[in-house]
Amino acid sequence: MNPYETNLEKTVANYVPLSPLSFIERAKDVYPNRPSVIYGNRQYTWEQTYDRTVQLASALNKRGIGIGDTVAVIAANTPEMVEAHFGVPMSGAVLNTINVRLDVNTVRYIFEHAEAKVIMVDGQFAPTVKAALEITEADTSNILVIDIVDAQAGEVFEKIGEMDYEAFIATGSLDYAWTLPEDEWQAITLNYTSGTTGQPKGVVYHHRGSYLMTMGTVVGWNLANHPTYLYVVPLFHCNGWGHAWTMAAVAGTIVCCRAVDPKVIFDLIATHNVTHFGGAPIVLSLLASAEKSDKAKVKHKVEVMTAGAPPPSAVLEKMEALGFNVTHVYGLTETYGHVVHCAWQEEWDDLDLQAKAELKSYQGVRFPMMEALAVFNPETMQAVPADGETMGEIMVRGNTIMKGYFKNPEATAESMKDGWFRSGDLAVVHPNGYVQIKDRSKDIIISGGENVSSVEVEGVLYKHPAVAAAAVVAKPDEKWGEVPCAFVELQDATADIASEEIISFCRGELAGF
C-alpha cells in the first residue's frame, strides 16, 4: 500500500474543482472598483459586472435552467456577451455562443442539436433567429427568447423575445448563492465547428480546461495585472479564445468592439490606451492597410495575439513597423483556441524586420498548459525529422482538449485515436524545434505529383506591394490534374495591374510547379 495515499484524502479544505468562475469572484473581492467592461458610453466595474452575472444566473435558475441545459447566445461583442460567459455557467447551464455569420438553416440545426432552452439574441441578428425558429421541427413553446437591445448599434431592431436582457436579469437576485461545479469535468460551453464538410460538430469544453486555458494564456502571453484588452476576436469563436475569463483573472479592462473596422479599432486603442488585443490575420491585414491618419493615432506599443491561417510574413512586418508586437498562436475549436505559440527568443531581438516577421509566422511551441505537441506521419505515427521540409500532421495532447463532440462518439473517438488529438493540419518542424504549418491536409494542391502548399503561395502573394488580400485554391487542369489558382484583392481597387505581373512576381519566389 502506498503510504502517501493513507489518511491523506481530498477534502473541501484541500481540493476545489477548477473553474474560471473563481476568477471573477476574486476580481470582485480584490479589485471591486477597477473598470471591467467598457462599451461606448457604458462602463462597469468588476463589482458591477459580478453582480450582473449573478443576477443572470439567478434569473436563469428561476426559469428552471440548470445543469445539463443549453443557453444559446447569438450576439456581437457587447457587455451582455461578456456577462454570459460567467452568468450562464454560474447557473450550472452550458453556454452555446453561435457564429453570427451562419445561415438560417445552420442556426436552426444548432438550436435543435444543442436542445437550446434559452436563446439570447442581439437585435441585429433577430431576423436569422426568428426565421430559424419558424422552420424548426423542435417544440419552441418552452424556449425562452431574450432580446439584447444595444442602443449603440446604430439602428433600432425588431424585438422577438419575451423580454429584453435588462428586464430579465432584474428578475434575478443579487443574493443568489451560486457554487462552483462539483466536478471540474462538467461542461461549461458548447462551440460548433464551421461545418464546411457537412453539419457542424458541437465541441464541448469543461470547467477544468477553461481554467487551465486562462492560466496558460497569462503565462504564455506574459500578462501582468490590469491590462486593457480590446475584444476584436468574436466572443462566439472558441469563447473569444477564453480572454473574458483571462481578463477576470488579471483584473484587466475589456473594451468591447462591435464590428471590425480599422478606423474604429485605432480610435479605441488610442482613446482607452489599449495594451492588448487579439485578431485573425485578416484583421492585421486591414490594420496594416489602413489610412495613415488612422494609424498615426496610436503612439504606444500594443501587444497583439493573432491566430487562424498562418499570417503572411509581409503583414507581420508591417505590423511590427507600426509598433504592434505580434505573437502568433495556433489552435482549433477542439483545443479551446490557442495551444501553440511562437515563443520569442532573446537572440532574435537584433534581427531585421523581415527576419523577425518570418520567425513570427511560425506556429512555434506548445503553451504552458499543453502537455505535448508533435508532428507525426499520420500513417506510421512516427515523428517527422526537424529539417524544415518533411511534412506531417500536427497532434496535441493535454487538458485543453475538448471533452468530445456532442452526441457524436464516433467522431470523438476518431479525432483522438492513438492517444493524440489529430488536428488535420500539415506542418514541418524546423531545426530549432519550432513548428510551421504548411496547409490543411485537405487543402494541399497536388499538381503533376508535386505537393503545392496554398499557404506558401499566399505568403508570397502578400509580399507584393499591391496585394491587400489573397486566397489560393486548387483549379482543375487537364495536364497537371490541378494547379494553384489565386484570388487577389488589391490595395488600390482602381490600380491597373495585370495578372501576368503578379504571376511573374510569384515565379521569382516559388518553385516552377
mmCIF file of C-alpha atoms in Angstrom, residues 162-437:
data_model
loop_
_atom_site.group_PDB
_atom_site.id
_atom_site.type_symbol
_atom_site.label_atom_id
_atom_site.label_comp_id
_atom_site.label_asym_id
_atom_site.label_seq_id
_atom_site.Cartn_x
_atom_site.Cartn_y
_atom_site.Cartn_z
ATOM 1 C CA GLU A 162 -40.424 37.563 -24.203
ATOM 2 C CA MET A 163 -38.466 40.409 -22.617
ATOM 3 C CA ASP A 164 -35.188 42.262 -23.001
ATOM 4 C CA TYR A 165 -31.962 41.335 -21.264
ATOM 5 C CA GLU A 166 -32.027 44.128 -18.673
ATOM 6 C CA ALA A 167 -35.567 43.257 -17.620
ATOM 7 C CA PHE A 168 -34.618 39.587 -17.468
ATOM 8 C CA ILE A 169 -31.583 39.957 -15.185
ATOM 9 C CA ALA A 170 -33.645 42.301 -12.992
ATOM 10 C CA THR A 171 -35.746 39.244 -12.101
ATOM 11 C CA GLY A 172 -32.624 37.644 -10.624
ATOM 12 C CA SER A 173 -31.381 38.065 -7.071
ATOM 13 C CA LEU A 174 -28.075 39.601 -6.020
ATOM 14 C CA ASP A 175 -28.112 37.153 -3.103
ATOM 15 C CA TYR A 176 -28.189 34.116 -5.367
ATOM 16 C CA ALA A 177 -25.831 31.528 -3.865
ATOM 17 C CA TRP A 178 -24.132 30.109 -6.937
ATOM 18 C CA THR A 179 -21.493 27.414 -6.463
ATOM 19 C CA LEU A 180 -18.546 26.034 -8.372
ATOM 20 C CA PRO A 181 -19.293 22.747 -10.143
ATOM 21 C CA GLU A 182 -18.940 19.626 -8.030
ATOM 22 C CA ASP A 183 -16.984 18.076 -10.884
ATOM 23 C CA GLU A 184 -14.492 20.190 -12.850
ATOM 24 C CA TRP A 185 -15.149 17.890 -15.842
ATOM 25 C CA GLN A 186 -18.667 19.344 -16.013
ATOM 26 C CA ALA A 187 -19.448 21.011 -19.346
ATOM 27 C CA ILE A 188 -19.089 24.799 -19.386
ATOM 28 C CA THR A 189 -19.566 25.708 -23.058
ATOM 29 C CA LEU A 190 -20.606 24.223 -26.385
ATOM 30 C CA ASN A 191 -18.991 25.572 -29.571
ATOM 31 C CA TYR A 192 -19.875 24.449 -33.068
ATOM 32 C CA THR A 193 -17.285 23.981 -35.795
ATOM 33 C CA SER A 194 -17.714 25.694 -39.140
ATOM 34 C CA GLY A 195 -19.451 22.773 -40.812
ATOM 35 C CA THR A 196 -17.708 23.246 -44.166
ATOM 36 C CA THR A 197 -17.863 19.492 -44.830
ATOM 37 C CA GLY A 198 -21.370 18.725 -43.569
ATOM 38 C CA GLN A 199 -23.294 19.684 -40.458
ATOM 39 C CA PRO A 200 -21.199 21.458 -37.811
ATOM 40 C CA LYS A 201 -19.972 19.411 -34.867
ATOM 41 C CA GLY A 202 -20.597 20.530 -31.289
ATOM 42 C CA VAL A 203 -17.362 20.836 -29.300
ATOM 43 C CA VAL A 204 -17.799 20.509 -25.537
ATOM 44 C CA TYR A 205 -15.472 22.339 -23.119
ATOM 45 C CA HIS A 206 -15.227 21.650 -19.379
ATOM 46 C CA HIS A 207 -14.542 23.935 -16.409
ATOM 47 C CA ARG A 208 -11.082 22.458 -15.782
ATOM 48 C CA GLY A 209 -9.915 23.077 -19.329
ATOM 49 C CA SER A 210 -11.232 26.647 -19.331
ATOM 50 C CA TYR A 211 -9.440 27.379 -16.044
ATOM 51 C CA LEU A 212 -6.157 25.984 -17.342
ATOM 52 C CA MET A 213 -6.577 27.777 -20.677
ATOM 53 C CA THR A 214 -6.773 31.033 -18.720
ATOM 54 C CA MET A 215 -3.657 30.311 -16.682
ATOM 55 C CA GLY A 216 -1.734 29.202 -19.755
ATOM 56 C CA THR A 217 -2.631 32.429 -21.535
ATOM 57 C CA VAL A 218 -1.443 34.548 -18.610
ATOM 58 C CA VAL A 219 1.960 32.844 -18.641
ATOM 59 C CA GLY A 220 2.317 32.343 -22.392
ATOM 60 C CA TRP A 221 1.368 35.931 -23.234
ATOM 61 C CA ASN A 222 3.396 37.415 -20.338
ATOM 62 C CA LEU A 223 0.311 39.166 -18.926
ATOM 63 C CA ALA A 224 0.732 41.425 -15.928
ATOM 64 C CA ASN A 225 -2.169 42.680 -13.811
ATOM 65 C CA HIS A 226 -4.615 45.251 -15.220
ATOM 66 C CA PRO A 227 -4.084 45.152 -18.995
ATOM 67 C CA THR A 228 -6.614 46.892 -21.217
ATOM 68 C CA TYR A 229 -7.839 44.380 -23.753
ATOM 69 C CA LEU A 230 -9.713 45.277 -26.928
ATOM 70 C CA TYR A 231 -12.137 42.473 -27.761
ATOM 71 C CA VAL A 232 -11.853 42.237 -31.547
ATOM 72 C CA VAL A 233 -11.967 38.429 -31.578
ATOM 73 C CA PRO A 234 -15.639 37.415 -31.749
ATOM 74 C CA LEU A 235 -16.774 36.002 -28.423
ATOM 75 C CA PHE A 236 -18.564 33.259 -30.367
ATOM 76 C CA HIS A 237 -15.203 31.979 -31.620
ATOM 77 C CA CYS A 238 -13.768 29.480 -29.111
ATOM 78 C CA ASN A 239 -15.402 31.682 -26.457
ATOM 79 C CA GLY A 240 -13.289 34.575 -27.648
ATOM 80 C CA TRP A 241 -10.162 32.463 -27.043
ATOM 81 C CA GLY A 242 -11.149 32.441 -23.356
ATOM 82 C CA HIS A 243 -9.964 36.019 -22.900
ATOM 83 C CA ALA A 244 -13.039 37.140 -20.932
ATOM 84 C CA TRP A 245 -12.022 34.672 -18.237
ATOM 85 C CA THR A 246 -8.373 35.712 -18.618
ATOM 86 C CA MET A 247 -9.171 39.388 -18.068
ATOM 87 C CA ALA A 248 -11.056 38.497 -14.893
ATOM 88 C CA ALA A 249 -8.015 36.555 -13.656
ATOM 89 C CA VAL A 250 -5.723 39.588 -14.055
ATOM 90 C CA ALA A 251 -8.414 42.194 -13.262
ATOM 91 C CA GLY A 252 -7.989 43.752 -16.673
ATOM 92 C CA THR A 253 -10.346 46.003 -18.570
ATOM 93 C CA ILE A 254 -12.284 44.701 -21.559
ATOM 94 C CA VAL A 255 -13.069 47.223 -24.287
ATOM 95 C CA CYS A 256 -15.863 45.840 -26.462
ATOM 96 C CA CYS A 257 -15.679 46.222 -30.229
ATOM 97 C CA ARG A 258 -18.934 45.530 -32.046
ATOM 98 C CA ALA A 259 -17.597 45.360 -35.605
ATOM 99 C CA VAL A 260 -14.207 45.063 -37.292
ATOM 100 C CA ASP A 261 -13.429 48.494 -38.705
ATOM 101 C CA PRO A 262 -9.804 49.721 -38.855
ATOM 102 C CA LYS A 263 -10.760 53.310 -38.040
ATOM 103 C CA VAL A 264 -12.832 52.224 -35.023
ATOM 104 C CA ILE A 265 -10.086 49.896 -33.813
ATOM 105 C CA PHE A 266 -7.396 52.569 -33.990
ATOM 106 C CA ASP A 267 -9.746 55.049 -32.265
ATOM 107 C CA LEU A 268 -10.457 52.637 -29.413
ATOM 108 C CA ILE A 269 -6.786 51.766 -28.977
ATOM 109 C CA ALA A 270 -5.856 55.433 -28.737
ATOM 110 C CA THR A 271 -8.821 56.534 -26.591
ATOM 111 C CA HIS A 272 -8.564 53.776 -23.987
ATOM 112 C CA ASN A 273 -4.799 53.237 -24.135
ATOM 113 C CA VAL A 274 -5.386 49.619 -25.132
ATOM 114 C CA THR A 275 -2.400 47.432 -24.285
ATOM 115 C CA HIS A 276 -3.527 44.126 -25.803
ATOM 116 C CA PHE A 277 -5.867 42.772 -28.434
ATOM 117 C CA GLY A 278 -6.379 39.621 -30.452
ATOM 118 C CA GLY A 279 -7.429 39.217 -34.042
ATOM 119 C CA ALA A 280 -7.282 36.960 -37.070
ATOM 120 C CA PRO A 281 -4.619 37.629 -39.745
ATOM 121 C CA ILE A 282 -7.212 39.362 -41.920
ATOM 122 C CA VAL A 283 -7.691 41.920 -39.121
ATOM 123 C CA LEU A 284 -3.945 42.582 -39.082
ATOM 124 C CA SER A 285 -4.012 42.952 -42.851
ATOM 125 C CA LEU A 286 -6.824 45.523 -42.606
ATOM 126 C CA LEU A 287 -4.920 47.476 -39.967
ATOM 127 C CA ALA A 288 -1.667 47.357 -41.920
ATOM 128 C CA SER A 289 -3.502 48.734 -44.969
ATOM 129 C CA ALA A 290 -5.475 51.417 -43.098
ATOM 130 C CA GLU A 291 -5.272 55.142 -43.720
ATOM 131 C CA LYS A 292 -2.081 56.770 -42.436
ATOM 132 C CA SER A 293 -4.148 59.261 -40.413
ATOM 133 C CA ASP A 294 -5.792 56.394 -38.513
ATOM 134 C CA LYS A 295 -2.501 54.605 -37.864
ATOM 135 C CA ALA A 296 -0.952 57.822 -36.561
ATOM 136 C CA LYS A 297 -3.416 57.938 -33.649
ATOM 137 C CA VAL A 298 -1.612 55.146 -31.792
ATOM 138 C CA LYS A 299 1.583 56.326 -30.096
ATOM 139 C CA HIS A 300 2.212 53.443 -27.692
ATOM 140 C CA LYS A 301 3.263 49.821 -28.021
ATOM 141 C CA VAL A 302 0.447 47.282 -28.335
ATOM 142 C CA GLU A 303 0.696 43.537 -27.791
ATOM 143 C CA VAL A 304 -1.241 41.581 -30.404
ATOM 144 C CA MET A 305 -2.207 37.917 -30.463
ATOM 145 C CA THR A 306 -3.136 36.526 -33.858
ATOM 146 C CA ALA A 307 -4.446 33.104 -34.797
ATOM 147 C CA GLY A 308 -6.067 31.420 -37.726
ATOM 148 C CA ALA A 309 -4.457 30.872 -41.085
ATOM 149 C CA PRO A 310 -0.703 31.490 -40.892
ATOM 150 C CA PRO A 311 -0.273 35.274 -41.183
ATOM 151 C CA PRO A 312 1.915 36.257 -44.128
ATOM 152 C CA SER A 313 5.335 37.471 -43.037
ATOM 153 C CA ALA A 314 4.777 40.637 -45.097
ATOM 154 C CA VAL A 315 1.760 41.556 -42.945
ATOM 155 C CA LEU A 316 3.670 40.803 -39.732
ATOM 156 C CA GLU A 317 6.492 43.030 -40.941
ATOM 157 C CA LYS A 318 4.068 45.917 -41.496
ATOM 158 C CA MET A 319 2.538 45.468 -38.036
ATOM 159 C CA GLU A 320 5.974 45.459 -36.427
ATOM 160 C CA ALA A 321 6.778 48.721 -38.207
ATOM 161 C CA LEU A 322 3.607 50.237 -36.685
ATOM 162 C CA GLY A 323 4.786 49.376 -33.170
ATOM 163 C CA PHE A 324 2.495 46.358 -32.734
ATOM 164 C CA ASN A 325 4.267 43.371 -31.210
ATOM 165 C CA VAL A 326 2.575 40.337 -32.718
ATOM 166 C CA THR A 327 2.511 36.931 -31.034
ATOM 167 C CA HIS A 328 1.412 34.231 -33.426
ATOM 168 C CA VAL A 329 -0.608 31.409 -31.879
ATOM 169 C CA TYR A 330 -2.282 28.287 -33.187
ATOM 170 C CA GLY A 331 -5.182 26.141 -32.116
ATOM 171 C CA LEU A 332 -8.581 24.837 -33.065
ATOM 172 C CA THR A 333 -12.103 24.934 -31.709
ATOM 173 C CA GLU A 334 -11.380 21.473 -30.292
ATOM 174 C CA THR A 335 -8.430 22.820 -28.260
ATOM 175 C CA TYR A 336 -10.239 25.786 -26.637
ATOM 176 C CA GLY A 337 -8.355 28.034 -29.044
ATOM 177 C CA HIS A 338 -4.620 28.694 -28.889
ATOM 178 C CA VAL A 339 -2.387 25.930 -27.557
ATOM 179 C CA VAL A 340 0.768 26.610 -29.603
ATOM 180 C CA HIS A 341 2.635 29.907 -29.845
ATOM 181 C CA CYS A 342 5.744 31.428 -31.321
ATOM 182 C CA ALA A 343 7.595 31.887 -28.026
ATOM 183 C CA TRP A 344 10.081 34.685 -28.634
ATOM 184 C CA GLN A 345 13.809 34.119 -28.058
ATOM 185 C CA GLU A 346 16.052 36.977 -26.892
ATOM 186 C CA GLU A 347 18.678 36.188 -29.503
ATOM 187 C CA TRP A 348 16.155 37.156 -32.179
ATOM 188 C CA ASP A 349 15.846 40.732 -30.921
ATOM 189 C CA ASP A 350 18.583 42.139 -33.152
ATOM 190 C CA LEU A 351 17.345 40.600 -36.394
ATOM 191 C CA ASP A 352 15.948 42.858 -39.111
ATOM 192 C CA LEU A 353 12.169 43.250 -39.502
ATOM 193 C CA GLN A 354 11.912 40.789 -42.369
ATOM 194 C CA ALA A 355 13.759 38.062 -40.462
ATOM 195 C CA LYS A 356 11.644 38.700 -37.354
ATOM 196 C CA ALA A 357 8.459 38.540 -39.391
ATOM 197 C CA GLU A 358 9.492 35.224 -40.911
ATOM 198 C CA LEU A 359 10.095 33.737 -37.455
ATOM 199 C CA LYS A 360 6.810 35.127 -36.139
ATOM 200 C CA SER A 361 4.950 33.351 -38.932
ATOM 201 C CA TYR A 362 5.918 30.049 -37.268
ATOM 202 C CA GLN A 363 3.262 28.462 -35.081
ATOM 203 C CA GLY A 364 6.043 27.596 -32.670
ATOM 204 C CA VAL A 365 5.958 25.536 -29.491
ATOM 205 C CA ARG A 366 3.329 24.410 -27.005
ATOM 206 C CA PHE A 367 1.688 26.754 -24.492
ATOM 207 C CA PRO A 368 2.425 26.125 -20.790
ATOM 208 C CA MET A 369 -0.946 24.370 -20.258
ATOM 209 C CA MET A 370 -0.470 21.985 -23.198
ATOM 210 C CA GLU A 371 1.328 18.770 -22.283
ATOM 211 C CA ALA A 372 2.596 17.646 -25.657
ATOM 212 C CA LEU A 373 2.935 18.806 -29.260
ATOM 213 C CA ALA A 374 4.193 16.611 -32.078
ATOM 214 C CA VAL A 375 4.277 16.438 -35.855
ATOM 215 C CA PHE A 376 3.757 12.836 -36.909
ATOM 216 C CA ASN A 377 3.416 10.901 -40.100
ATOM 217 C CA PRO A 378 -0.307 10.133 -39.609
ATOM 218 C CA GLU A 379 0.048 6.641 -41.077
ATOM 219 C CA THR A 380 3.098 5.437 -39.137
ATOM 220 C CA MET A 381 2.710 7.735 -36.090
ATOM 221 C CA GLN A 382 6.445 8.427 -36.307
ATOM 222 C CA ALA A 383 7.797 11.929 -35.680
ATOM 223 C CA VAL A 384 8.997 13.761 -38.778
ATOM 224 C CA PRO A 385 12.646 14.920 -38.813
ATOM 225 C CA ALA A 386 13.333 18.514 -37.731
ATOM 226 C CA ASP A 387 14.536 19.500 -41.185
ATOM 227 C CA GLY A 388 12.014 22.232 -42.010
ATOM 228 C CA GLU A 389 10.920 20.258 -45.079
ATOM 229 C CA THR A 390 9.266 16.944 -44.195
ATOM 230 C CA MET A 391 5.558 17.420 -43.620
ATOM 231 C CA GLY A 392 3.440 15.614 -41.072
ATOM 232 C CA GLU A 393 0.237 16.202 -39.129
ATOM 233 C CA ILE A 394 0.158 18.372 -36.010
ATOM 234 C CA MET A 395 -1.023 16.399 -32.985
ATOM 235 C CA VAL A 396 -1.508 17.605 -29.422
ATOM 236 C CA ARG A 397 -2.272 16.180 -26.005
ATOM 237 C CA GLY A 398 -3.307 17.935 -22.803
ATOM 238 C CA ASN A 399 -6.014 19.296 -20.527
ATOM 239 C CA THR A 400 -7.331 21.826 -23.017
ATOM 240 C CA ILE A 401 -8.533 19.238 -25.476
ATOM 241 C CA MET A 402 -12.321 19.090 -25.724
ATOM 242 C CA LYS A 403 -14.410 16.575 -23.795
ATOM 243 C CA GLY A 404 -15.547 15.459 -27.215
ATOM 244 C CA TYR A 405 -18.105 16.124 -29.916
ATOM 245 C CA PHE A 406 -21.647 16.494 -28.561
ATOM 246 C CA LYS A 407 -23.774 13.437 -29.393
ATOM 247 C CA ASN A 408 -21.092 12.128 -31.773
ATOM 248 C CA PRO A 409 -18.990 9.408 -30.102
ATOM 249 C CA GLU A 410 -17.680 8.076 -33.428
ATOM 250 C CA ALA A 411 -16.159 11.414 -34.464
ATOM 251 C CA THR A 412 -14.818 11.883 -30.931
ATOM 252 C CA ALA A 413 -13.030 8.536 -30.971
ATOM 253 C CA GLU A 414 -11.615 9.126 -34.459
ATOM 254 C CA SER A 415 -10.241 12.569 -33.544
ATOM 255 C CA MET A 416 -8.386 11.232 -30.501
ATOM 256 C CA LYS A 417 -7.243 7.779 -31.563
ATOM 257 C CA ASP A 418 -3.731 6.613 -30.641
ATOM 258 C CA GLY A 419 -3.736 8.944 -27.633
ATOM 259 C CA TRP A 420 -3.385 12.185 -29.594
ATOM 260 C CA PHE A 421 -5.801 14.803 -30.875
ATOM 261 C CA ARG A 422 -5.355 14.933 -34.632
ATOM 262 C CA SER A 423 -5.556 18.475 -35.992
ATOM 263 C CA GLY A 424 -5.712 17.768 -39.729
ATOM 264 C CA ASP A 425 -3.071 20.479 -40.228
ATOM 265 C CA LEU A 426 0.130 19.692 -42.096
ATOM 266 C CA ALA A 427 3.358 21.178 -40.772
ATOM 267 C CA VAL A 428 7.121 20.908 -40.709
ATOM 268 C CA VAL A 429 9.461 21.074 -37.731
ATOM 269 C CA HIS A 430 12.402 23.438 -38.057
ATOM 270 C CA PRO A 431 15.859 22.594 -36.645
ATOM 271 C CA ASN A 432 15.122 24.880 -33.664
ATOM 272 C CA GLY A 433 12.099 22.733 -32.789
ATOM 273 C CA TYR A 434 9.515 25.297 -33.900
ATOM 274 C CA VAL A 435 6.534 24.026 -35.863
ATOM 275 C CA GLN A 436 5.308 25.763 -39.014
ATOM 276 C CA ILE A 437 2.010 24.943 -40.702
#
